mmCIF file of C-alpha atoms and ligand atoms in Angstrom:
data_model
loop_
_atom_site.group_PDB
_atom_site.id
_atom_site.type_symbol
_atom_site.label_atom_id
_atom_site.label_comp_id
_atom_site.label_asym_id
_atom_site.label_seq_id
_atom_site.Cartn_x
_atom_site.Cartn_y
_atom_site.Cartn_z
ATOM 1 C CA MET W 1 89.474 101.579 133.317
ATOM 2 C CA THR W 2 91.975 102.146 130.655
ATOM 3 C CA THR W 3 95.395 103.554 131.676
ATOM 4 C CA ASP W 4 98.018 105.389 129.221
ATOM 5 C CA GLU W 5 99.861 102.214 128.896
ATOM 6 C CA ASP W 6 97.123 100.260 127.424
ATOM 7 C CA ILE W 7 96.883 102.594 124.423
ATOM 8 C CA VAL W 8 99.196 101.395 122.042
ATOM 9 C CA ILE W 9 98.044 103.892 119.158
ATOM 10 C CA ARG W 10 96.792 107.331 119.990
ATOM 11 C CA VAL W 11 95.376 109.471 117.421
ATOM 12 C CA ARG W 12 94.455 113.041 118.326
ATOM 13 C CA GLY W 13 93.154 115.808 116.006
ATOM 14 C CA LEU W 14 94.243 114.243 112.763
ATOM 15 C CA LYS W 15 94.183 116.199 109.557
ATOM 16 C CA ASN W 16 94.950 114.902 106.119
ATOM 17 C CA MET W 17 94.096 116.222 102.808
ATOM 18 C CA PHE W 18 95.657 116.026 99.168
ATOM 19 C CA GLY W 19 95.363 119.323 97.596
ATOM 20 C CA GLU W 20 91.991 120.838 98.189
ATOM 21 C CA GLN W 21 90.353 117.229 99.030
ATOM 22 C CA VAL W 22 90.413 117.025 102.971
ATOM 23 C CA VAL W 23 90.136 113.340 103.686
ATOM 24 C CA HIS W 24 90.467 113.509 107.818
ATOM 25 C CA GLU W 25 89.721 116.338 110.240
ATOM 26 C CA GLY W 26 89.721 116.312 113.950
ATOM 27 C CA LEU W 27 90.111 112.093 113.842
ATOM 28 C CA ASP W 28 90.844 110.783 117.258
ATOM 29 C CA LEU W 29 91.112 107.163 118.050
ATOM 30 C CA ASP W 30 92.714 104.695 120.856
ATOM 31 C CA VAL W 31 94.121 101.220 119.912
ATOM 32 C CA ARG W 32 93.852 99.288 123.095
ATOM 33 C CA ARG W 33 97.113 96.616 124.007
ATOM 34 C CA GLY W 34 96.063 93.163 122.935
ATOM 35 C CA GLU W 35 92.859 93.946 120.902
ATOM 36 C CA ILE W 36 91.818 93.240 117.328
ATOM 37 C CA LEU W 37 90.606 96.742 116.116
ATOM 38 C CA GLY W 38 88.416 96.657 112.987
ATOM 39 C CA VAL W 39 88.231 99.743 111.087
ATOM 40 C CA VAL W 40 85.430 99.938 108.499
ATOM 41 C CA GLY W 41 83.778 102.957 106.645
ATOM 42 C CA GLY W 42 82.882 103.566 103.098
ATOM 43 C CA SER W 43 84.681 103.054 100.131
ATOM 44 C CA GLY W 44 87.250 106.333 100.324
ATOM 45 C CA THR W 45 86.579 107.369 103.596
ATOM 46 C CA GLY W 46 90.174 107.237 104.448
ATOM 47 C CA LYS W 47 90.867 103.904 106.022
ATOM 48 C CA SER W 48 94.394 102.946 104.259
ATOM 49 C CA VAL W 49 95.399 106.769 104.538
ATOM 50 C CA LEU W 50 94.979 106.470 108.558
ATOM 51 C CA MET W 51 96.578 103.397 108.745
ATOM 52 C CA ARG W 52 99.598 105.157 106.409
ATOM 53 C CA SER W 53 99.725 108.283 108.769
ATOM 54 C CA VAL W 54 100.218 105.695 111.751
ATOM 55 C CA ILE W 55 103.061 103.967 110.198
ATOM 56 C CA GLY W 56 104.512 107.286 108.703
ATOM 57 C CA LEU W 57 104.203 106.707 104.986
ATOM 58 C CA GLN W 58 101.761 109.877 105.025
ATOM 59 C CA THR W 59 102.486 113.167 106.469
ATOM 60 C CA PRO W 60 99.160 114.641 108.352
ATOM 61 C CA ALA W 61 98.523 118.580 107.925
ATOM 62 C CA ALA W 62 97.996 118.576 111.509
ATOM 63 C CA GLY W 63 97.394 116.350 114.352
ATOM 64 C CA GLU W 64 99.345 113.971 116.940
ATOM 65 C CA ILE W 65 99.805 110.476 116.674
ATOM 66 C CA SER W 66 101.937 108.325 119.133
ATOM 67 C CA VAL W 67 102.410 104.147 119.196
ATOM 68 C CA PHE W 68 103.657 102.911 122.251
ATOM 69 C CA GLY W 69 103.319 106.189 123.934
ATOM 70 C CA GLU W 70 105.973 107.764 121.652
ATOM 71 C CA SER W 71 105.140 110.715 118.819
ATOM 72 C CA THR W 72 105.529 109.023 115.565
ATOM 73 C CA LEU W 73 105.969 112.447 113.630
ATOM 74 C CA ASP W 74 108.841 114.708 113.460
ATOM 75 C CA ARG W 75 111.080 111.959 114.876
ATOM 76 C CA GLU W 76 114.706 111.675 114.094
ATOM 77 C CA GLU W 77 115.490 108.640 112.241
ATOM 78 C CA THR W 78 117.101 106.344 114.382
ATOM 79 C CA GLU W 79 114.124 106.859 117.025
ATOM 80 C CA ALA W 80 111.642 106.492 114.340
ATOM 81 C CA VAL W 81 113.411 103.179 113.340
ATOM 82 C CA GLU W 82 113.146 101.761 116.602
ATOM 83 C CA ILE W 83 109.571 102.014 116.562
ATOM 84 C CA ARG W 84 109.053 100.562 113.311
ATOM 85 C CA LYS W 85 110.894 97.360 114.158
ATOM 86 C CA ARG W 86 107.858 96.879 116.599
ATOM 87 C CA TRP W 87 105.109 96.574 113.892
ATOM 88 C CA GLY W 88 104.488 94.503 110.774
ATOM 89 C CA VAL W 89 102.257 95.546 107.875
ATOM 90 C CA LEU W 90 100.379 93.582 105.478
ATOM 91 C CA PHE W 91 99.498 96.129 102.793
ATOM 92 C CA GLN W 92 96.522 95.714 100.358
ATOM 93 C CA GLY W 93 97.092 92.659 98.014
ATOM 94 C CA GLY W 94 99.901 91.534 99.984
ATOM 95 C CA ALA W 95 102.725 93.788 98.295
ATOM 96 C CA LEU W 96 104.604 90.941 97.767
ATOM 97 C CA PHE W 97 107.855 91.644 95.394
ATOM 98 C CA SER W 98 106.971 89.230 92.540
ATOM 99 C CA THR W 99 111.013 88.939 91.554
ATOM 100 C CA LEU W 100 111.598 87.740 95.124
ATOM 101 C CA THR W 101 110.807 84.282 96.337
ATOM 102 C CA VAL W 102 108.529 83.984 99.452
ATOM 103 C CA GLY W 103 111.027 83.430 101.837
ATOM 104 C CA GLU W 104 113.232 86.018 100.284
ATOM 105 C CA ASN W 105 110.380 88.335 100.943
ATOM 106 C CA VAL W 106 110.026 87.875 104.232
ATOM 107 C CA GLN W 107 113.692 88.100 104.700
ATOM 108 C CA VAL W 108 113.232 92.162 103.431
ATOM 109 C CA PRO W 109 112.662 93.573 106.766
ATOM 110 C CA LEU W 110 115.112 91.197 108.651
ATOM 111 C CA ARG W 111 117.747 92.565 106.233
ATOM 112 C CA GLU W 112 116.737 96.179 106.574
ATOM 113 C CA PHE W 113 116.863 96.146 110.302
ATOM 114 C CA TYR W 114 119.297 93.244 111.033
ATOM 115 C CA PRO W 115 122.100 93.536 108.434
ATOM 116 C CA ARG W 116 124.292 91.348 110.356
ATOM 117 C CA LEU W 117 122.424 88.215 110.492
ATOM 118 C CA SER W 118 124.045 85.405 108.482
ATOM 119 C CA GLU W 119 122.477 83.951 105.154
ATOM 120 C CA THR W 120 121.798 80.567 106.895
ATOM 121 C CA LEU W 121 119.959 82.330 110.170
ATOM 122 C CA LEU W 122 117.886 84.432 107.761
ATOM 123 C CA GLU W 123 116.808 81.686 105.869
ATOM 124 C CA GLN W 124 115.784 79.867 109.377
ATOM 125 C CA ILE W 125 113.738 82.601 110.319
ATOM 126 C CA ALA W 126 112.296 83.057 106.722
ATOM 127 C CA THR W 127 111.232 79.235 106.672
ATOM 128 C CA TYR W 128 109.918 79.384 110.288
ATOM 129 C CA LYS W 129 107.671 82.587 109.626
ATOM 130 C CA VAL W 130 106.190 80.928 106.475
ATOM 131 C CA VAL W 131 105.672 77.986 108.728
ATOM 132 C CA MET W 132 103.988 80.082 111.449
ATOM 133 C CA THR W 133 101.256 81.126 109.006
ATOM 134 C CA GLY W 134 100.086 77.756 107.650
ATOM 135 C CA LEU W 135 101.966 77.676 104.712
ATOM 136 C CA PRO W 136 104.290 74.294 104.004
ATOM 137 C CA ALA W 137 107.954 75.004 104.190
ATOM 138 C CA ASP W 138 108.278 74.314 100.645
ATOM 139 C CA ALA W 139 106.431 77.372 100.130
ATOM 140 C CA ALA W 140 109.708 79.675 100.674
ATOM 141 C CA PRO W 141 111.800 79.017 97.780
ATOM 142 C CA LYS W 142 108.458 79.574 95.656
ATOM 143 C CA TYR W 143 107.757 82.808 93.863
ATOM 144 C CA PRO W 144 104.293 84.759 94.773
ATOM 145 C CA ALA W 145 103.094 84.225 91.214
ATOM 146 C CA GLU W 146 103.523 80.094 92.046
ATOM 147 C CA LEU W 147 101.012 80.554 94.923
ATOM 148 C CA SER W 148 97.139 81.070 95.190
ATOM 149 C CA GLY W 149 95.522 84.053 96.139
ATOM 150 C CA GLY W 150 94.715 83.004 99.632
ATOM 151 C CA MET W 151 98.943 81.595 100.005
ATOM 152 C CA ARG W 152 99.868 84.965 98.772
ATOM 153 C CA LYS W 153 98.173 86.483 101.619
ATOM 154 C CA ARG W 154 99.660 84.128 104.197
ATOM 155 C CA ALA W 155 103.269 84.789 102.796
ATOM 156 C CA GLY W 156 102.507 88.477 103.163
ATOM 157 C CA LEU W 157 101.650 87.924 106.771
ATOM 158 C CA ALA W 158 104.671 85.945 107.041
ATOM 159 C CA ARG W 159 106.607 88.974 106.141
ATOM 160 C CA ALA W 160 104.782 91.083 108.301
ATOM 161 C CA LEU W 161 105.671 88.908 111.194
ATOM 162 C CA ALA W 162 109.084 88.970 110.114
ATOM 163 C CA LEU W 163 110.398 90.861 112.813
ATOM 164 C CA ASP W 164 108.397 89.706 116.025
ATOM 165 C CA PRO W 165 106.375 92.289 116.173
ATOM 166 C CA ASP W 166 103.937 93.583 118.841
ATOM 167 C CA LEU W 167 101.544 95.474 116.762
ATOM 168 C CA LEU W 168 100.020 94.357 113.625
ATOM 169 C CA PHE W 169 98.339 96.521 110.765
ATOM 170 C CA LEU W 170 96.376 94.637 108.102
ATOM 171 C CA ASP W 171 95.180 96.060 105.275
ATOM 172 C CA GLU W 172 91.406 94.376 103.845
ATOM 173 C CA PRO W 173 93.580 91.113 104.533
ATOM 174 C CA THR W 174 90.398 88.692 103.130
ATOM 175 C CA ALA W 175 89.567 90.825 99.889
ATOM 176 C CA GLY W 176 89.558 88.625 97.249
ATOM 177 C CA LEU W 177 89.278 85.646 99.322
ATOM 178 C CA ASP W 178 86.914 82.862 98.915
ATOM 179 C CA PRO W 179 84.614 82.360 102.294
ATOM 180 C CA ILE W 180 86.080 79.738 103.498
ATOM 181 C CA GLY W 181 89.752 80.645 102.584
ATOM 182 C CA ALA W 182 88.789 84.194 104.335
ATOM 183 C CA ALA W 183 87.397 82.323 107.472
ATOM 184 C CA ALA W 184 90.483 80.308 107.595
ATOM 185 C CA PHE W 185 92.794 83.567 107.540
ATOM 186 C CA ASP W 186 90.417 85.181 110.123
ATOM 187 C CA ASP W 187 90.913 82.185 112.494
ATOM 188 C CA LEU W 188 94.914 82.286 111.821
ATOM 189 C CA THR W 189 94.903 85.992 112.787
ATOM 190 C CA ARG W 190 93.235 85.689 115.880
ATOM 191 C CA SER W 191 95.351 82.356 117.124
ATOM 192 C CA LEU W 192 98.741 84.169 116.257
ATOM 193 C CA GLN W 193 97.194 87.276 118.067
ATOM 194 C CA ARG W 194 96.131 85.293 120.946
ATOM 195 C CA THR W 195 99.743 83.184 120.944
ATOM 196 C CA LEU W 196 101.843 85.940 120.241
ATOM 197 C CA GLY W 197 99.807 88.760 122.310
ATOM 198 C CA LEU W 198 99.739 91.275 119.143
ATOM 199 C CA THR W 199 97.555 94.432 119.065
ATOM 200 C CA VAL W 200 95.913 94.507 115.401
ATOM 201 C CA PHE W 201 94.911 97.446 113.597
ATOM 202 C CA LEU W 202 92.681 95.403 110.743
ATOM 203 C CA ILE W 203 90.958 97.431 107.906
ATOM 204 C CA THR W 204 88.023 95.452 106.472
ATOM 205 C CA HIS W 205 84.859 95.460 104.417
ATOM 206 C CA ASP W 206 84.407 91.791 105.609
ATOM 207 C CA LEU W 207 81.240 91.595 107.958
ATOM 208 C CA ASP W 208 82.031 87.867 108.704
ATOM 209 C CA SER W 209 85.532 89.034 109.986
ATOM 210 C CA LEU W 210 84.245 91.678 112.152
ATOM 211 C CA TYR W 211 81.875 89.285 114.084
ATOM 212 C CA ALA W 212 84.181 86.644 113.844
ATOM 213 C CA ILE W 213 87.642 88.187 115.040
ATOM 214 C CA CYS W 214 87.255 91.759 116.050
ATOM 215 C CA ASP W 215 86.996 93.045 119.827
ATOM 216 C CA ARG W 216 85.869 96.767 118.794
ATOM 217 C CA VAL W 217 85.098 98.396 115.705
ATOM 218 C CA ALA W 218 85.931 102.119 114.685
ATOM 219 C CA VAL W 219 83.820 103.662 111.991
ATOM 220 C CA LEU W 220 85.256 106.115 109.964
ATOM 221 C CA ALA W 221 82.429 108.571 108.365
ATOM 222 C CA ASP W 222 82.322 112.390 107.998
ATOM 223 C CA LYS W 223 86.228 112.974 107.811
ATOM 224 C CA LYS W 224 86.290 111.180 111.467
ATOM 225 C CA VAL W 225 86.053 108.508 113.503
ATOM 226 C CA ILE W 226 82.534 108.733 114.609
ATOM 227 C CA ALA W 227 82.002 105.539 116.648
ATOM 228 C CA VAL W 228 83.942 102.935 118.398
ATOM 229 C CA GLY W 229 83.238 100.013 120.157
ATOM 230 C CA THR W 230 81.666 96.587 120.277
ATOM 231 C CA ILE W 231 79.356 95.655 117.842
ATOM 232 C CA ASP W 232 76.807 95.558 120.055
ATOM 233 C CA GLU W 233 77.639 98.818 121.620
ATOM 234 C CA LEU W 234 77.539 100.465 117.883
ATOM 235 C CA LEU W 235 74.208 98.767 117.107
ATOM 236 C CA ALA W 236 72.744 100.869 119.739
ATOM 237 C CA LEU W 237 73.343 103.857 118.108
ATOM 238 C CA ASP W 238 71.145 105.200 115.643
ATOM 239 C CA HIS W 239 73.468 106.567 113.066
ATOM 240 C CA PRO W 240 72.190 105.999 109.417
ATOM 241 C CA TRP W 241 75.243 104.423 108.153
ATOM 242 C CA ILE W 242 76.156 102.456 110.946
ATOM 243 C CA GLN W 243 72.407 100.830 110.860
ATOM 244 C CA GLU W 244 72.390 100.233 107.158
ATOM 245 C CA TYR W 245 76.406 98.620 107.378
ATOM 246 C CA PHE W 246 75.403 96.224 110.089
ATOM 247 C CA LYS W 247 71.723 95.613 109.945
ATOM 248 C CA GLY W 248 71.236 95.549 106.007
ATOM 249 C CA PRO W 249 71.318 92.122 104.041
ATOM 250 C CA ARG W 250 74.987 91.550 104.709
ATOM 251 C CA GLY W 251 75.081 92.284 108.296
ATOM 252 C CA ARG W 252 72.220 90.076 109.006
ATOM 253 C CA ALA W 253 74.033 87.162 106.883
ATOM 254 C CA ALA W 254 77.373 87.928 108.609
ATOM 255 C CA VAL W 255 75.012 87.477 111.967
ATOM 256 C CA ALA W 256 73.693 84.287 110.777
ATOM 257 C CA SER W 257 77.155 82.899 109.752
ATOM 258 C CA ALA W 258 78.917 84.392 113.022
ATOM 259 C CA GLY W 259 75.730 82.510 115.156
ATOM 260 C CA SER W 260 76.400 79.106 113.156
ATOM 261 C CA ALA W 261 80.498 79.087 113.341
ATOM 262 C CA ASP W 262 79.616 79.927 117.384
ATOM 263 C CA ALA W 263 77.380 76.740 117.206
ATOM 264 C CA ARG W 264 79.978 74.705 115.631
ATOM 265 C CA ARG W 265 82.634 75.587 117.899
ATOM 266 C CA THR W 266 80.712 74.957 120.943
ATOM 267 C CA GLN W 267 79.392 71.696 119.398
ATOM 268 C CA GLY W 268 83.124 70.622 118.812
ATOM 269 C CA ALA W 269 84.006 71.562 121.917
HETATM 270 N N1 ATP T 301 98.298 109.593 97.461
HETATM 271 C C1 ATP T 301 97.078 110.150 97.193
HETATM 272 N N2 ATP T 301 97.159 110.893 96.541
HETATM 273 C C2 ATP T 301 95.852 111.813 96.188
HETATM 274 N N3 ATP T 301 94.546 111.385 96.856
HETATM 275 C C3 ATP T 301 94.748 110.050 97.883
HETATM 276 C C4 ATP T 301 96.074 109.299 97.807
HETATM 277 N N4 ATP T 301 95.718 108.471 98.931
HETATM 278 C C5 ATP T 301 94.675 108.461 99.228
HETATM 279 N N5 ATP T 301 93.810 109.530 98.166
HETATM 280 C C6 ATP T 301 92.391 109.734 98.450
HETATM 281 O O1 ATP T 301 92.379 109.756 99.942
HETATM 282 C C7 ATP T 301 90.799 109.202 99.903
HETATM 283 C C8 ATP T 301 90.894 107.860 100.987
HETATM 284 O O2 ATP T 301 91.759 107.211 100.499
HETATM 285 P P1 ATP T 301 91.951 105.561 101.182
HETATM 286 O O3 ATP T 301 92.344 104.930 100.173
HETATM 287 O O4 ATP T 301 92.109 105.736 102.692
HETATM 288 O O5 ATP T 301 90.510 105.226 101.225
HETATM 289 P P2 ATP T 301 89.726 103.875 101.921
HETATM 290 O O6 ATP T 301 88.888 104.309 103.306
HETATM 291 O O7 ATP T 301 90.762 103.149 102.600
HETATM 292 O O8 ATP T 301 89.444 103.276 100.840
HETATM 293 P P3 ATP T 301 88.560 101.430 100.234
HETATM 294 O O9 ATP T 301 87.884 100.979 101.188
HETATM 295 O O10 ATP T 301 88.100 102.180 99.225
HETATM 296 O O11 ATP T 301 90.162 101.188 100.353
HETATM 297 C C9 ATP T 301 90.434 108.694 98.657
HETATM 298 O O12 ATP T 301 89.623 109.805 98.040
HETATM 299 C C10 ATP T 301 91.583 108.663 97.716
HETATM 300 O O13 ATP T 301 91.509 109.104 96.580
#
């Protein structure tokens, strides 16, 4: 049974609109503690807007959002800061500051939330986070433009982990990576999630990621979350978009690839 303490993000009756365009209406969602929740939906269904609403970058027209049991809407700034410290965000494309080195990028949230840390400690923490994401320590003094796409994603992840968050938001982290790089990033996400006990909100179009690392998947369509569950539970529903998405050619390829990855793991075990 899921209790209130098990729910890290609770969204109820969310409505978002831009001018006349209604993106969400009556959207409900629960994200459970310690899970990787995949968020899928066609382009423009409002996955990023949902994430931005939860992290306070988008003020909804209506609805309630709570994170760690605290409402995130209409809060005093000091209270909002305390909640914001508990999450990290990897935005679409990494969103690194191009004029700062990787290490300096990781230091940005540290400087914002802990302005009294010494320069030495800032550097040490940043290097530690960089290494934690599988990058060599000598990536820290490099600029984002000097890194490959996959390395930049890892650098973005290092920055998202800067404050030792309990909750991680990842917006299409494997977009633009080749299949091997994407699988490696999935493995890294899973391993960090397990080691650090993270709850992960993962927006993705990548069916391989859904099969490989997501505990449950939420499907956005018709301005709301139309279904949430394991992939098997979703497949039991006869919604046309869900059937087409998971059982279309790309879905079938992802099942085959998940099967062979499992077999490789079993043989390697
Ligand atoms: N700041 C904004 N101003 C106006 N419209 C916006 C804004 N942000 C998002 N939208 C609109 O809201 C809708 C949902 O956008 P969103 O980026 O959340 O979609 P998405 O599901 O993440 O799409 P994709 O999978 O293509 O990234 C789109 O129609 C988009 O044009």
